[in-house]
Amino acid sequence: MNKIIKLLSIQFSLIFLCFVTTNFISYIYAQEFEFNAEDYFFSEQIPSNSKDTVTPTDSEDTDKEPCIDGKIESSAAVLSATSDHSYTSNFHFVKKFDQNGNLVDSWGTVGPNDGQFIHAHGITIDSQDNVYVSDAEKCNIQKFDQNGNFITKWGTKGIGPSKFMQPESMAVDSSDNIYVAEYARKNIQKFDSDGNFITMWGQEGNSQGEFKKPWGVALDSKNNVYVSDQTLPRVQKFDSDGNFIDMWGKEGHKKGQFVHQHDITVDSNDHVYVTDGRENSRVAVFDTNGKFLKHWGSEGKDEGQFIENHGIVVDSEGNVYVVDTRNVRVQKFDSDGNFITMWGSLGCKDNQFLIPHDIAMDSKGYIYVTDSGKSHFRANYDCNNNKVS
């Protein structure tokens, strides 16, 4: 009996030591990267003294059904559904910059109406410079002109064609058809530029044409579709009708391997760029057949480093723009991954970000960045007081 008691005592001590060590490391990590200790936590570790009733998460890495009822008719109802966010009245979810990071325009306030958002997420631009923005909370896609004037919208909460539970990144083909990665329902949906449903493919699984958490979607010059999967460390390639062509990648830290994929884009040479947002914290580049070409980046807050890099886009000269989400900035690199410049800081002004997420570029070279607002790990930031509450 004494031996059993001693063994149980040792086991309990080890569990307690592991718990204390894990939390201490999380605290040090938060301080090292200049996060408020209550501002950097996982959904299972919500602080009891949090002032925000939203359930923030470490990222969008939890399966959830976030979409609110599309029949909500007032801003008050929306804010009640998502808690008091303390947004300033002129906080904007879409921000437009030139290629040096100078602010050009911004639009989209919090709310349920046309041109408003709760959680702006993915963004893409068609050949006419119309801008499409997905809202992971309102479960819809909104279409704007290049000046932010609302044109149309589509999508409601649900399962099936033209329905979403968590629409993420988007991409446009040569005919201006829109492809949407549906993170929660494990599929890709395809629409024309007016939002009319064309086709969809994918389901949950590990096999060809199946997904766990499809995040990024991109197209090459031949309208082949590339999808990055946040949970399955691979890229899948399809034709424009969703027929499987190829896939590559596996979990790891070596060349061509992934840990936590986010977005994906294709340049004018049909090179495929993938943001690997944790541990590797880098951009990986492949040819159209999945042959590894190069990568750059590491975890940190210095130039050329990332903490949870998300959206990515390449301009006509081969310069690469990466949304460095937890460092609340955008970084610009040349085609070899050499750092050029960066912009952004934590705040609610139009040249600042709360959670910069996705990025796109129009035909004139202007850059559009979605700011997810206070949906996740910056949930305690008070725009009115310019501080973490």
mmCIF file of C-alpha atoms in Angstrom:
data_model
loop_
_atom_site.group_PDB
_atom_site.id
_atom_site.type_symbol
_atom_site.label_atom_id
_atom_site.label_comp_id
_atom_site.label_asym_id
_atom_site.label_seq_id
_atom_site.Cartn_x
_atom_site.Cartn_y
_atom_site.Cartn_z
ATOM 1 C CA MET A 1 0.000 0.000 0.000
ATOM 2 C CA ASN A 2 2.832 2.397 0.860
ATOM 3 C CA LYS A 3 4.417 1.762 -2.549
ATOM 4 C CA ILE A 4 1.122 2.571 -4.281
ATOM 5 C CA ILE A 5 0.769 5.790 -2.281
ATOM 6 C CA LYS A 6 4.352 6.768 -3.131
ATOM 7 C CA LEU A 7 3.783 6.048 -6.829
ATOM 8 C CA LEU A 8 0.572 8.093 -6.852
ATOM 9 C CA SER A 9 2.365 10.923 -5.058
ATOM 10 C CA ILE A 10 5.185 10.912 -7.612
ATOM 11 C CA GLN A 11 2.702 10.810 -10.479
ATOM 12 C CA PHE A 12 0.735 13.742 -9.063
ATOM 13 C CA SER A 13 3.947 15.733 -8.541
ATOM 14 C CA LEU A 14 5.023 15.151 -12.135
ATOM 15 C CA ILE A 15 1.622 16.226 -13.468
ATOM 16 C CA PHE A 16 1.699 19.370 -11.331
ATOM 17 C CA LEU A 17 5.274 20.172 -12.426
ATOM 18 C CA CYS A 18 4.317 19.705 -16.075
ATOM 19 C CA PHE A 19 1.311 22.027 -15.643
ATOM 20 C CA VAL A 20 3.379 24.756 -13.962
ATOM 21 C CA THR A 21 6.189 24.477 -16.518
ATOM 22 C CA THR A 22 3.808 24.668 -19.486
ATOM 23 C CA ASN A 23 2.093 27.780 -18.179
ATOM 24 C CA PHE A 24 5.416 29.404 -17.303
ATOM 25 C CA ILE A 25 6.731 28.788 -20.821
ATOM 26 C CA SER A 26 3.523 30.224 -22.301
ATOM 27 C CA TYR A 27 3.922 33.325 -20.144
ATOM 28 C CA ILE A 28 7.574 33.816 -21.130
ATOM 29 C CA TYR A 29 6.669 33.310 -24.805
ATOM 30 C CA ALA A 30 3.971 35.932 -24.506
ATOM 31 C CA GLN A 31 6.356 38.414 -22.927
ATOM 32 C CA GLU A 32 9.138 37.716 -25.421
ATOM 33 C CA PHE A 33 6.883 38.531 -28.342
ATOM 34 C CA GLU A 34 5.296 41.508 -26.592
ATOM 35 C CA PHE A 35 1.830 40.050 -26.026
ATOM 36 C CA ASN A 36 -0.253 40.690 -22.980
ATOM 37 C CA ALA A 37 -0.284 37.473 -20.967
ATOM 38 C CA GLU A 38 -4.081 37.364 -21.172
ATOM 39 C CA ASP A 39 -3.889 38.175 -24.864
ATOM 40 C CA TYR A 40 -2.119 34.985 -25.867
ATOM 41 C CA PHE A 41 -4.035 31.915 -24.879
ATOM 42 C CA PHE A 42 -5.763 28.900 -26.304
ATOM 43 C CA SER A 43 -9.523 28.432 -26.379
ATOM 44 C CA GLU A 44 -9.230 25.838 -23.612
ATOM 45 C CA GLN A 45 -7.378 28.333 -21.388
ATOM 46 C CA ILE A 46 -9.654 31.369 -21.334
ATOM 47 C CA PRO A 47 -8.704 33.557 -18.357
ATOM 48 C CA SER A 48 -11.387 33.719 -15.683
ATOM 49 C CA ASN A 49 -10.930 37.486 -15.396
ATOM 50 C CA SER A 50 -11.298 38.143 -19.132
ATOM 51 C CA LYS A 51 -13.385 41.248 -19.743
ATOM 52 C CA ASP A 52 -14.618 40.026 -23.124
ATOM 53 C CA THR A 53 -17.306 37.379 -23.405
ATOM 54 C CA VAL A 54 -16.225 36.385 -26.898
ATOM 55 C CA THR A 55 -14.422 33.046 -26.921
ATOM 56 C CA PRO A 56 -11.052 34.075 -28.355
ATOM 57 C CA THR A 57 -8.894 31.346 -29.828
ATOM 58 C CA ASP A 58 -5.221 30.946 -30.521
ATOM 59 C CA SER A 59 -6.144 31.108 -34.187
ATOM 60 C CA GLU A 60 -9.039 29.784 -36.243
ATOM 61 C CA ASP A 61 -7.822 26.347 -35.289
ATOM 62 C CA THR A 62 -10.967 25.139 -33.567
ATOM 63 C CA ASP A 63 -13.886 23.505 -35.306
ATOM 64 C CA LYS A 64 -16.791 25.790 -34.672
ATOM 65 C CA GLU A 65 -20.039 26.983 -36.146
ATOM 66 C CA PRO A 66 -19.574 30.716 -35.815
ATOM 67 C CA CYS A 67 -22.112 32.068 -38.258
ATOM 68 C CA ILE A 68 -24.801 34.214 -36.769
ATOM 69 C CA ASP A 69 -28.401 34.117 -37.935
ATOM 70 C CA GLY A 70 -28.569 35.994 -41.232
ATOM 71 C CA LYS A 71 -31.858 37.555 -40.115
ATOM 72 C CA ILE A 72 -30.239 39.755 -37.475
ATOM 73 C CA GLU A 73 -31.395 43.234 -38.396
ATOM 74 C CA SER A 74 -29.615 45.672 -36.120
ATOM 75 C CA SER A 75 -26.073 46.535 -35.140
ATOM 76 C CA ALA A 76 -27.116 46.260 -31.518
ATOM 77 C CA ALA A 77 -28.152 42.654 -32.097
ATOM 78 C CA VAL A 78 -24.864 41.845 -33.779
ATOM 79 C CA LEU A 79 -22.827 43.403 -30.998
ATOM 80 C CA SER A 80 -24.953 41.531 -28.471
ATOM 81 C CA ALA A 81 -24.207 38.292 -30.327
ATOM 82 C CA THR A 82 -20.475 38.937 -30.361
ATOM 83 C CA SER A 83 -20.122 40.978 -27.134
ATOM 84 C CA ASP A 84 -19.253 44.655 -26.752
ATOM 85 C CA HIS A 85 -16.144 44.980 -28.893
ATOM 86 C CA SER A 86 -15.412 48.619 -27.978
ATOM 87 C CA TYR A 87 -14.703 49.432 -31.613
ATOM 88 C CA THR A 88 -14.339 53.042 -32.535
ATOM 89 C CA SER A 89 -17.091 54.224 -34.855
ATOM 90 C CA ASN A 90 -14.688 54.517 -37.781
ATOM 91 C CA PHE A 91 -12.792 51.231 -37.390
ATOM 92 C CA HIS A 92 -12.454 49.655 -40.864
ATOM 93 C CA PHE A 93 -12.022 45.988 -41.760
ATOM 94 C CA VAL A 94 -10.598 46.445 -45.287
ATOM 95 C CA LYS A 95 -7.474 48.576 -45.751
ATOM 96 C CA LYS A 96 -5.888 49.585 -49.042
ATOM 97 C CA PHE A 97 -2.192 50.477 -49.424
ATOM 98 C CA ASP A 98 0.318 51.229 -52.137
ATOM 99 C CA GLN A 99 3.276 48.868 -52.545
ATOM 100 C CA ASN A 100 5.332 50.824 -49.997
ATOM 101 C CA GLY A 101 2.685 50.523 -47.314
ATOM 102 C CA ASN A 102 1.196 54.008 -47.593
ATOM 103 C CA LEU A 103 -2.502 54.024 -46.762
ATOM 104 C CA VAL A 104 -4.733 54.776 -49.750
ATOM 105 C CA ASP A 105 -8.260 53.952 -48.572
ATOM 106 C CA SER A 106 -10.282 51.874 -46.111
ATOM 107 C CA TRP A 107 -13.872 50.753 -45.605
ATOM 108 C CA GLY A 108 -16.219 48.431 -43.756
ATOM 109 C CA THR A 109 -17.433 49.057 -40.214
ATOM 110 C CA VAL A 110 -18.776 46.547 -37.689
ATOM 111 C CA GLY A 111 -22.400 45.550 -38.168
ATOM 112 C CA PRO A 112 -24.953 43.347 -39.962
ATOM 113 C CA ASN A 113 -25.689 45.529 -42.974
ATOM 114 C CA ASP A 114 -24.345 45.534 -46.522
ATOM 115 C CA GLY A 115 -20.733 46.694 -46.504
ATOM 116 C CA GLN A 116 -20.315 45.858 -42.810
ATOM 117 C CA PHE A 117 -18.489 42.971 -41.143
ATOM 118 C CA ILE A 118 -18.097 41.046 -37.939
ATOM 119 C CA HIS A 119 -15.087 38.941 -38.914
ATOM 120 C CA ALA A 120 -13.637 39.931 -42.279
ATOM 121 C CA HIS A 121 -11.362 37.130 -43.348
ATOM 122 C CA GLY A 122 -10.472 36.170 -46.924
ATOM 123 C CA ILE A 123 -10.021 38.662 -49.746
ATOM 124 C CA THR A 124 -9.514 38.343 -53.504
ATOM 125 C CA ILE A 125 -9.795 40.616 -56.550
ATOM 126 C CA ASP A 126 -11.063 39.887 -60.066
ATOM 127 C CA SER A 127 -9.893 41.192 -63.451
ATOM 128 C CA GLN A 128 -12.172 44.235 -63.151
ATOM 129 C CA ASP A 129 -10.670 45.110 -59.763
ATOM 130 C CA ASN A 130 -13.816 44.138 -57.923
ATOM 131 C CA VAL A 131 -13.012 43.095 -54.359
ATOM 132 C CA TYR A 132 -14.522 40.037 -52.647
ATOM 133 C CA VAL A 133 -14.390 39.650 -48.862
ATOM 134 C CA SER A 134 -15.496 36.626 -46.846
ATOM 135 C CA ASP A 135 -16.975 37.041 -43.371
ATOM 136 C CA ALA A 136 -16.384 34.007 -41.145
ATOM 137 C CA GLU A 137 -19.080 35.133 -38.673
ATOM 138 C CA LYS A 138 -21.787 36.294 -41.066
ATOM 139 C CA CYS A 139 -21.135 33.307 -43.348
ATOM 140 C CA ASN A 140 -21.242 35.285 -46.558
ATOM 141 C CA ILE A 141 -19.176 36.788 -49.347
ATOM 142 C CA GLN A 142 -19.482 40.499 -50.109
ATOM 143 C CA LYS A 143 -18.459 42.104 -53.389
ATOM 144 C CA PHE A 144 -17.243 45.720 -53.691
ATOM 145 C CA ASP A 145 -15.767 47.913 -56.358
ATOM 146 C CA GLN A 146 -12.170 49.075 -55.908
ATOM 147 C CA ASN A 147 -13.341 52.115 -53.939
ATOM 148 C CA GLY A 148 -15.248 50.042 -51.402
ATOM 149 C CA ASN A 149 -18.743 50.609 -52.785
ATOM 150 C CA PHE A 150 -20.958 47.606 -52.049
ATOM 151 C CA ILE A 151 -22.143 45.666 -55.116
ATOM 152 C CA THR A 152 -23.701 42.396 -53.954
ATOM 153 C CA LYS A 153 -23.395 39.534 -51.495
ATOM 154 C CA TRP A 154 -24.220 35.846 -51.235
ATOM 155 C CA GLY A 155 -24.118 32.997 -48.771
ATOM 156 C CA THR A 156 -25.963 32.025 -45.604
ATOM 157 C CA LYS A 157 -25.266 29.765 -42.664
ATOM 158 C CA GLY A 158 -25.710 26.104 -43.475
ATOM 159 C CA ILE A 159 -24.446 23.044 -45.270
ATOM 160 C CA GLY A 160 -24.522 22.664 -49.031
ATOM 161 C CA PRO A 161 -24.272 24.860 -52.128
ATOM 162 C CA SER A 162 -23.994 28.596 -51.394
ATOM 163 C CA LYS A 163 -24.022 27.896 -47.661
ATOM 164 C CA PHE A 164 -21.105 28.316 -45.301
ATOM 165 C CA MET A 165 -20.090 27.610 -41.748
ATOM 166 C CA GLN A 166 -16.669 29.263 -41.904
ATOM 167 C CA PRO A 167 -15.612 30.678 -45.286
ATOM 168 C CA GLU A 168 -11.886 31.376 -45.332
ATOM 169 C CA SER A 169 -9.588 32.341 -48.209
ATOM 170 C CA MET A 170 -10.709 32.880 -51.803
ATOM 171 C CA ALA A 171 -9.231 32.991 -55.299
ATOM 172 C CA VAL A 172 -10.293 34.049 -58.805
ATOM 173 C CA ASP A 173 -9.742 32.264 -62.132
ATOM 174 C CA SER A 174 -9.306 33.748 -65.615
ATOM 175 C CA SER A 175 -13.094 33.895 -66.095
ATOM 176 C CA ASP A 176 -13.581 35.720 -62.798
ATOM 177 C CA ASN A 177 -15.107 32.687 -61.118
ATOM 178 C CA ILE A 178 -14.662 32.752 -57.345
ATOM 179 C CA TYR A 179 -13.347 29.780 -55.343
ATOM 180 C CA VAL A 180 -13.986 29.712 -51.590
ATOM 181 C CA ALA A 181 -12.223 27.465 -49.074
ATOM 182 C CA GLU A 182 -14.851 26.305 -46.572
ATOM 183 C CA TYR A 183 -12.809 25.596 -43.458
ATOM 184 C CA ALA A 184 -15.507 24.119 -41.223
ATOM 185 C CA ARG A 185 -17.254 21.986 -43.868
ATOM 186 C CA LYS A 186 -14.082 20.744 -45.573
ATOM 187 C CA ASN A 187 -14.855 21.733 -49.146
ATOM 188 C CA ILE A 188 -14.168 24.162 -51.973
ATOM 189 C CA GLN A 189 -17.110 26.022 -53.522
ATOM 190 C CA LYS A 190 -17.035 27.712 -56.918
ATOM 191 C CA PHE A 191 -19.230 30.651 -57.989
ATOM 192 C CA ASP A 192 -19.457 33.056 -60.887
ATOM 193 C CA SER A 193 -18.660 36.712 -60.221
ATOM 194 C CA ASP A 194 -22.301 37.442 -59.335
ATOM 195 C CA GLY A 195 -22.342 34.751 -56.675
ATOM 196 C CA ASN A 196 -24.229 32.093 -58.631
ATOM 197 C CA PHE A 197 -23.199 28.611 -57.491
ATOM 198 C CA ILE A 198 -21.318 26.500 -60.054
ATOM 199 C CA THR A 199 -19.891 23.456 -58.274
ATOM 200 C CA MET A 200 -18.235 22.218 -55.094
ATOM 201 C CA TRP A 201 -15.948 19.382 -54.062
ATOM 202 C CA GLY A 202 -14.317 17.881 -51.008
ATOM 203 C CA GLN A 203 -15.255 16.218 -47.759
ATOM 204 C CA GLU A 204 -13.535 15.389 -44.496
ATOM 205 C CA GLY A 205 -10.831 12.771 -44.774
ATOM 206 C CA ASN A 206 -7.206 11.950 -45.527
ATOM 207 C CA SER A 207 -7.561 10.647 -49.077
ATOM 208 C CA GLN A 208 -7.111 12.418 -52.383
ATOM 209 C CA GLY A 209 -9.618 15.234 -52.782
ATOM 210 C CA GLU A 210 -10.448 15.225 -49.077
ATOM 211 C CA PHE A 211 -9.596 17.842 -46.452
ATOM 212 C CA LYS A 212 -9.263 18.337 -42.733
ATOM 213 C CA LYS A 213 -9.149 22.123 -42.554
ATOM 214 C CA PRO A 214 -8.846 23.691 -46.022
ATOM 215 C CA TRP A 215 -7.533 27.211 -45.528
ATOM 216 C CA GLY A 216 -5.911 28.662 -48.625
ATOM 217 C CA VAL A 217 -6.917 28.417 -52.265
ATOM 218 C CA ALA A 218 -5.110 29.732 -55.362
ATOM 219 C CA LEU A 219 -5.102 29.309 -59.148
ATOM 220 C CA ASP A 220 -2.347 29.157 -61.743
ATOM 221 C CA SER A 221 -2.325 30.410 -65.343
ATOM 222 C CA LYS A 222 -4.075 27.233 -66.534
ATOM 223 C CA ASN A 223 -6.830 27.561 -63.915
ATOM 224 C CA ASN A 224 -5.523 24.659 -61.870
ATOM 225 C CA VAL A 225 -6.609 25.007 -58.247
ATOM 226 C CA TYR A 226 -4.218 24.616 -55.305
ATOM 227 C CA VAL A 227 -5.509 24.106 -51.761
ATOM 228 C CA SER A 228 -3.503 24.292 -48.536
ATOM 229 C CA ASP A 229 -4.777 22.294 -45.566
ATOM 230 C CA GLN A 230 -4.046 23.584 -42.097
ATOM 231 C CA THR A 231 -4.214 20.175 -40.416
ATOM 232 C CA LEU A 232 -3.022 17.849 -43.182
ATOM 233 C CA PRO A 233 0.533 18.989 -44.054
ATOM 234 C CA ARG A 234 0.085 18.955 -47.808
ATOM 235 C CA VAL A 235 -0.937 20.909 -50.881
ATOM 236 C CA GLN A 236 -3.517 19.420 -53.246
ATOM 237 C CA LYS A 237 -3.885 20.351 -56.906
ATOM 238 C CA PHE A 238 -7.144 20.097 -58.880
ATOM 239 C CA ASP A 239 -8.490 21.182 -62.232
ATOM 240 C CA SER A 240 -11.097 23.954 -62.253
ATOM 241 C CA ASP A 241 -13.930 21.407 -61.917
ATOM 242 C CA GLY A 242 -12.438 19.877 -58.796
ATOM 243 C CA ASN A 243 -10.886 16.778 -60.332
ATOM 244 C CA PHE A 244 -7.814 15.706 -58.372
ATOM 245 C CA ILE A 245 -4.446 16.071 -60.154
ATOM 246 C CA ASP A 246 -1.649 15.849 -57.615
ATOM 247 C CA MET A 247 -0.552 16.513 -54.040
ATOM 248 C CA TRP A 248 2.682 16.985 -52.112
ATOM 249 C CA GLY A 249 4.056 17.672 -48.659
ATOM 250 C CA LYS A 250 4.297 15.970 -45.297
ATOM 251 C CA GLU A 251 4.740 17.024 -41.690
ATOM 252 C CA GLY A 252 8.150 18.195 -40.611
ATOM 253 C CA HIS A 253 10.770 20.919 -40.567
ATOM 254 C CA LYS A 254 12.848 19.895 -43.573
ATOM 255 C CA LYS A 255 12.692 21.411 -47.045
ATOM 256 C CA GLY A 256 9.246 21.043 -48.568
ATOM 257 C CA GLN A 257 7.634 19.960 -45.304
ATOM 258 C CA PHE A 258 4.948 21.763 -43.305
ATOM 259 C CA VAL A 259 3.749 22.119 -39.742
ATOM 260 C CA HIS A 260 0.825 24.536 -39.879
ATOM 261 C CA GLN A 261 -0.115 25.782 -43.337
ATOM 262 C CA HIS A 262 -2.168 28.899 -43.817
ATOM 263 C CA ASP A 263 -2.492 30.665 -47.134
ATOM 264 C CA ILE A 264 -1.309 29.876 -50.645
ATOM 265 C CA THR A 265 -0.749 31.914 -53.801
ATOM 266 C CA VAL A 266 0.680 31.454 -57.306
ATOM 267 C CA ASP A 267 2.902 33.943 -59.166
ATOM 268 C CA SER A 268 3.096 34.731 -62.891
ATOM 269 C CA ASN A 269 5.592 31.886 -63.388
ATOM 270 C CA ASP A 270 3.186 29.420 -61.772
ATOM 271 C CA HIS A 271 5.390 29.078 -58.713
ATOM 272 C CA VAL A 272 3.353 28.139 -55.655
ATOM 273 C CA TYR A 273 3.954 29.985 -52.365
ATOM 274 C CA VAL A 274 2.718 28.591 -49.037
ATOM 275 C CA THR A 275 2.789 30.276 -45.630
ATOM 276 C CA ASP A 276 3.694 27.789 -42.898
ATOM 277 C CA GLY A 277 2.534 29.680 -39.875
ATOM 278 C CA ARG A 278 3.904 27.967 -36.778
ATOM 279 C CA GLU A 279 7.218 26.479 -35.683
ATOM 280 C CA ASN A 280 8.557 26.668 -39.237
ATOM 281 C CA SER A 281 7.256 30.256 -39.518
ATOM 282 C CA ARG A 282 8.312 30.599 -43.116
ATOM 283 C CA VAL A 283 7.311 30.922 -46.740
ATOM 284 C CA ALA A 284 7.920 27.840 -48.901
ATOM 285 C CA VAL A 285 8.027 27.970 -52.712
ATOM 286 C CA PHE A 286 7.389 25.127 -55.172
ATOM 287 C CA ASP A 287 6.973 24.701 -58.899
ATOM 288 C CA THR A 288 3.580 23.718 -60.290
ATOM 289 C CA ASN A 289 4.423 20.018 -59.861
ATOM 290 C CA GLY A 290 5.338 20.356 -56.206
ATOM 291 C CA LYS A 291 9.120 20.416 -56.593
ATOM 292 C CA PHE A 292 10.634 22.370 -53.716
ATOM 293 C CA LEU A 293 12.437 25.532 -54.828
ATOM 294 C CA LYS A 294 13.235 27.561 -51.712
ATOM 295 C CA HIS A 295 11.997 28.865 -48.396
ATOM 296 C CA TRP A 296 12.730 31.733 -46.036
ATOM 297 C CA GLY A 297 11.731 32.976 -42.600
ATOM 298 C CA SER A 298 11.875 31.865 -38.995
ATOM 299 C CA GLU A 299 9.962 32.517 -35.800
ATOM 300 C CA GLY A 300 10.483 35.941 -34.267
ATOM 301 C CA LYS A 301 9.742 39.635 -34.519
ATOM 302 C CA ASP A 302 12.749 40.885 -36.486
ATOM 303 C CA GLU A 303 12.816 41.713 -40.182
ATOM 304 C CA GLY A 304 12.148 38.588 -42.200
ATOM 305 C CA GLN A 305 10.762 36.702 -39.216
ATOM 306 C CA PHE A 306 7.138 35.815 -38.526
ATOM 307 C CA ILE A 307 4.748 34.923 -35.779
ATOM 308 C CA GLU A 308 1.765 33.202 -37.383
ATOM 309 C CA ASN A 309 2.142 34.375 -40.967
ATOM 310 C CA HIS A 310 -1.148 34.156 -42.885
ATOM 311 C CA GLY A 311 -2.041 35.841 -46.180
ATOM 312 C CA ILE A 312 0.400 36.087 -49.082
ATOM 313 C CA VAL A 313 0.420 37.695 -52.535
ATOM 314 C CA VAL A 314 3.033 38.247 -55.266
ATOM 315 C CA ASP A 315 3.168 41.308 -57.540
ATOM 316 C CA SER A 316 4.066 41.409 -61.256
ATOM 317 C CA GLU A 317 7.745 42.015 -60.439
ATOM 318 C CA GLY A 318 7.957 39.004 -58.175
ATOM 319 C CA ASN A 319 7.896 40.896 -54.883
ATOM 320 C CA VAL A 320 6.199 38.923 -52.122
ATOM 321 C CA TYR A 321 3.896 40.449 -49.487
ATOM 322 C CA VAL A 322 3.195 38.432 -46.344
ATOM 323 C CA VAL A 323 0.677 39.170 -43.601
ATOM 324 C CA ASP A 324 2.594 38.661 -40.336
ATOM 325 C CA THR A 325 -0.483 38.318 -38.181
ATOM 326 C CA ARG A 326 0.791 38.184 -34.610
ATOM 327 C CA ASN A 327 3.393 40.827 -35.310
ATOM 328 C CA VAL A 328 0.470 42.926 -36.651
ATOM 329 C CA ARG A 329 2.261 43.963 -39.825
ATOM 330 C CA VAL A 330 2.787 43.271 -43.507
ATOM 331 C CA GLN A 331 6.283 42.400 -44.741
ATOM 332 C CA LYS A 332 7.561 42.817 -48.304
ATOM 333 C CA PHE A 333 10.327 40.685 -49.836
ATOM 334 C CA ASP A 334 11.972 40.369 -53.227
ATOM 335 C CA SER A 335 11.574 37.154 -55.219
ATOM 336 C CA ASP A 336 14.525 35.559 -53.406
ATOM 337 C CA GLY A 337 13.055 36.250 -49.974
ATOM 338 C CA ASN A 338 15.257 39.238 -49.145
ATOM 339 C CA PHE A 339 13.507 41.701 -46.851
ATOM 340 C CA ILE A 340 12.527 45.044 -48.436
ATOM 341 C CA THR A 341 10.164 46.848 -46.075
ATOM 342 C CA MET A 342 7.267 46.400 -43.672
ATOM 343 C CA TRP A 343 4.376 48.387 -42.244
ATOM 344 C CA GLY A 344 1.694 48.171 -39.578
ATOM 345 C CA SER A 345 1.395 48.206 -35.800
ATOM 346 C CA LEU A 346 -1.180 47.285 -33.172
ATOM 347 C CA GLY A 347 -4.052 49.761 -33.076
ATOM 348 C CA CYS A 348 -7.390 50.799 -34.523
ATOM 349 C CA LYS A 349 -6.289 53.501 -36.952
ATOM 350 C CA ASP A 350 -6.564 52.781 -40.659
ATOM 351 C CA ASN A 351 -2.793 52.323 -41.020
ATOM 352 C CA GLN A 352 -2.765 49.914 -38.057
ATOM 353 C CA PHE A 353 -4.184 46.443 -37.439
ATOM 354 C CA LEU A 354 -5.817 44.358 -34.755
ATOM 355 C CA ILE A 355 -5.626 41.022 -36.585
ATOM 356 C CA PRO A 356 -4.386 41.445 -40.165
ATOM 357 C CA HIS A 357 -5.401 38.318 -41.982
ATOM 358 C CA ASP A 358 -5.534 38.061 -45.754
ATOM 359 C CA ILE A 359 -4.093 40.085 -48.609
ATOM 360 C CA ALA A 360 -4.777 40.686 -52.310
ATOM 361 C CA MET A 361 -3.547 42.968 -55.104
ATOM 362 C CA ASP A 362 -5.451 44.710 -57.904
ATOM 363 C CA SER A 363 -4.354 45.382 -61.493
ATOM 364 C CA LYS A 364 -2.859 48.740 -60.512
ATOM 365 C CA GLY A 365 -0.671 47.209 -57.827
ATOM 366 C CA TYR A 366 -2.685 48.419 -54.835
ATOM 367 C CA ILE A 367 -2.675 46.071 -51.871
ATOM 368 C CA TYR A 368 -5.793 45.219 -49.856
ATOM 369 C CA VAL A 369 -5.568 43.719 -46.361
ATOM 370 C CA THR A 370 -8.429 42.347 -44.280
ATOM 371 C CA ASP A 371 -8.400 43.060 -40.560
ATOM 372 C CA SER A 372 -10.379 40.460 -38.629
ATOM 373 C CA GLY A 373 -10.911 42.921 -35.816
ATOM 374 C CA LYS A 374 -11.292 41.522 -32.337
ATOM 375 C CA SER A 375 -12.550 38.048 -33.103
ATOM 376 C CA HIS A 376 -9.624 36.128 -31.648
ATOM 377 C CA PHE A 377 -6.442 36.693 -29.667
ATOM 378 C CA ARG A 378 -6.684 40.497 -29.680
ATOM 379 C CA ALA A 379 -10.184 40.274 -28.196
ATOM 380 C CA ASN A 380 -9.350 42.431 -25.179
ATOM 381 C CA TYR A 381 -8.022 45.399 -27.138
ATOM 382 C CA ASP A 382 -10.109 48.522 -26.528
ATOM 383 C CA CYS A 383 -10.057 50.775 -29.597
ATOM 384 C CA ASN A 384 -11.541 53.682 -27.682
ATOM 385 C CA ASN A 385 -8.735 53.702 -25.128
ATOM 386 C CA ASN A 386 -5.999 52.396 -27.453
ATOM 387 C CA LYS A 387 -4.892 49.704 -25.036
ATOM 388 C CA VAL A 388 -5.442 46.120 -23.954
ATOM 389 C CA SER A 389 -8.298 46.299 -21.484
#
